[in-house]
XYZ file of N, CA and C in Angstrom:
198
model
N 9.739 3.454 1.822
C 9.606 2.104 2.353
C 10.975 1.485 2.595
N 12.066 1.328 1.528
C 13.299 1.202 1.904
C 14.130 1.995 1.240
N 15.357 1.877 2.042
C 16.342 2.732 1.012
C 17.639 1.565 1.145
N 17.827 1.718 -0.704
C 19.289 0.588 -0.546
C 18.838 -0.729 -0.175
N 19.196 -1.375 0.748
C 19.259 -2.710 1.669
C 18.256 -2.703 3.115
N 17.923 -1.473 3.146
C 17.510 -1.166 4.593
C 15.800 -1.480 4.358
N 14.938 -1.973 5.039
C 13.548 -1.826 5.321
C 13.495 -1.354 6.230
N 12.349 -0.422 5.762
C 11.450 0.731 6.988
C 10.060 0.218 7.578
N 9.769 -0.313 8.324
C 8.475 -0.520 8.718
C 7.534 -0.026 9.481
N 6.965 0.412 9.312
C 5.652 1.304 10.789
C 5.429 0.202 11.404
N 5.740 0.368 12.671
C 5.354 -0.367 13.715
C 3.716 -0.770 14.360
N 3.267 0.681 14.369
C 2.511 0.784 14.386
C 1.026 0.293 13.571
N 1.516 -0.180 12.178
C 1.013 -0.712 11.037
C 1.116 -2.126 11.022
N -0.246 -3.153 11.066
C 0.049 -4.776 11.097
C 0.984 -5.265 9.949
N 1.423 -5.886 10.718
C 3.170 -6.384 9.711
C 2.498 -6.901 8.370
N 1.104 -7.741 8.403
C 0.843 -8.164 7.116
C 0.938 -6.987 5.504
N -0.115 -5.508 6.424
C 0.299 -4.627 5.960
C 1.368 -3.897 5.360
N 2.632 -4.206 6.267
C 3.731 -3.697 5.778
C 4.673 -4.472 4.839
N 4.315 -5.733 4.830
C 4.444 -6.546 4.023
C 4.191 -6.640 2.052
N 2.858 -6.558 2.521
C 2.161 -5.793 1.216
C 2.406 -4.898 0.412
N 2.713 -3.833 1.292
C 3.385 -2.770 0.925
C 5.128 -2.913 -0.077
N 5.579 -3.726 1.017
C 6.978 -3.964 0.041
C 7.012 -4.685 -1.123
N 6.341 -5.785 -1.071
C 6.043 -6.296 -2.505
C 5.625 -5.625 -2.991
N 4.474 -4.827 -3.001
C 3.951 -4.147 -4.461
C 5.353 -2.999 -4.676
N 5.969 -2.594 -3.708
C 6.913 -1.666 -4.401
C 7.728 -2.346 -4.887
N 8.318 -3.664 -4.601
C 9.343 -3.868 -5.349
C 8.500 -4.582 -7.288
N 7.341 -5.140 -7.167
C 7.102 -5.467 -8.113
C 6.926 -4.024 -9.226
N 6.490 -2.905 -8.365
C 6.829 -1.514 -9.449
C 7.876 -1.303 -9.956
N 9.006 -1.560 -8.623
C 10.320 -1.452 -9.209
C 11.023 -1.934 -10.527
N 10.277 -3.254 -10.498
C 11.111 -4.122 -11.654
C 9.968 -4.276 -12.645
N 9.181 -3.502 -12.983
C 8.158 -3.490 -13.885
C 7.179 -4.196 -13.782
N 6.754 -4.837 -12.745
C 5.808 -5.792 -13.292
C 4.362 -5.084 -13.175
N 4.457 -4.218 -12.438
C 3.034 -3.530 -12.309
C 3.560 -2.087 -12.567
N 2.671 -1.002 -12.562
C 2.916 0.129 -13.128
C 2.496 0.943 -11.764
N 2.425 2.332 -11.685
C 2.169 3.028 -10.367
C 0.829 3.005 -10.257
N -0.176 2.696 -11.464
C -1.458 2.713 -11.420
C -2.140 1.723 -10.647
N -1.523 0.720 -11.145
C -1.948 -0.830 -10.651
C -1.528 -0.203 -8.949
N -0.432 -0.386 -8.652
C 0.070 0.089 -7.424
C -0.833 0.788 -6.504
N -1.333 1.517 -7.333
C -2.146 2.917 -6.646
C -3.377 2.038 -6.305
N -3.591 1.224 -6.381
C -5.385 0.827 -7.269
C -5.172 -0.498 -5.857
N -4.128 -1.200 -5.904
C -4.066 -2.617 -4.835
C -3.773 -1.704 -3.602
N -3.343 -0.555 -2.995
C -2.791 -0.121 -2.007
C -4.045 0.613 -1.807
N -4.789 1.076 -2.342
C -6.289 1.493 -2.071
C -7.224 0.072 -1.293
N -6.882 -0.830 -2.257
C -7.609 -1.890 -1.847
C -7.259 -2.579 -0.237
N -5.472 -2.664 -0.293
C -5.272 -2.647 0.972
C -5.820 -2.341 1.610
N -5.751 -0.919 1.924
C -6.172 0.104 2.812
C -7.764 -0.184 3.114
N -8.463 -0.605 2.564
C -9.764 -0.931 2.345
C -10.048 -2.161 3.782
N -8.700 -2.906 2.957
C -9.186 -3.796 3.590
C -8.836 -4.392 5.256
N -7.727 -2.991 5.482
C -7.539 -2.956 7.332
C -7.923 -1.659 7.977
N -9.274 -1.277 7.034
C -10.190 -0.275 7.409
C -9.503 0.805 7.636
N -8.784 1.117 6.812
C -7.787 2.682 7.028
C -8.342 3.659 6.410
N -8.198 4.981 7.172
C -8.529 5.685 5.532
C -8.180 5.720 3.978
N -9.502 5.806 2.724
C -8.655 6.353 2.047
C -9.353 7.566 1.074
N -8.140 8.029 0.858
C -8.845 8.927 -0.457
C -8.856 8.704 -2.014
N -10.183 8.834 -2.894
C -9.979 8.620 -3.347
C -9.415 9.323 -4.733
N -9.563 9.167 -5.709
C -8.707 9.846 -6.846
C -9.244 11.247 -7.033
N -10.718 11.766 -6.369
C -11.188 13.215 -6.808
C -10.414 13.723 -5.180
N -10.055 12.846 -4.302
C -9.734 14.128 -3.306
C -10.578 13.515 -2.078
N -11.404 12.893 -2.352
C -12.565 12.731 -0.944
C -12.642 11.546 -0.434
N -12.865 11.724 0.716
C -12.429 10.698 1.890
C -13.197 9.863 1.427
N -13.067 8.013 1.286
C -13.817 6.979 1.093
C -14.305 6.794 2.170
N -15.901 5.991 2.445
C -16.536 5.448 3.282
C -15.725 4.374 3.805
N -14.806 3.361 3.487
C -14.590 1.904 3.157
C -15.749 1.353 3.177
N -16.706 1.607 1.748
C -17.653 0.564 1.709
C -16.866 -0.128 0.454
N -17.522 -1.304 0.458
C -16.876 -2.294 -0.215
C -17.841 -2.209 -1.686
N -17.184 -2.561 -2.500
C -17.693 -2.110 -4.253
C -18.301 -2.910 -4.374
């Protein structure tokens, strides 16, 4: 996502998205969440701009909503 000073963004990816993305990494960074939590809101993301995802056994999610 970044390296150093630099942000990387997919263009292709809605900026809110990529947004999201950097906060939760930097809040991993500095402890406030763990890679689990991380793993668990970036699923949810993904959920929620209908992307694929997979889930923890390996298999593609529906995005149905829990």
């Amino acid at each position: 996502m970044h390296n150093k000073d630099k942000v990387i963004l997919d263009k292709k990816l809605p900026y809110e998205y990529n947004i999201c993305l950097y906060i939760l990494e930097e809040l991993c960074d500095k402890g406030v969440i763990d890679v689990f939590e991380m793993a668990e809101a970036i699923i949810l993301l993904r959920k929620k701009y209908k992307m694929p995802v997979i889930g923890i056994y390996g298999k593609k999610d529906n995005n149905s909503s829990d």
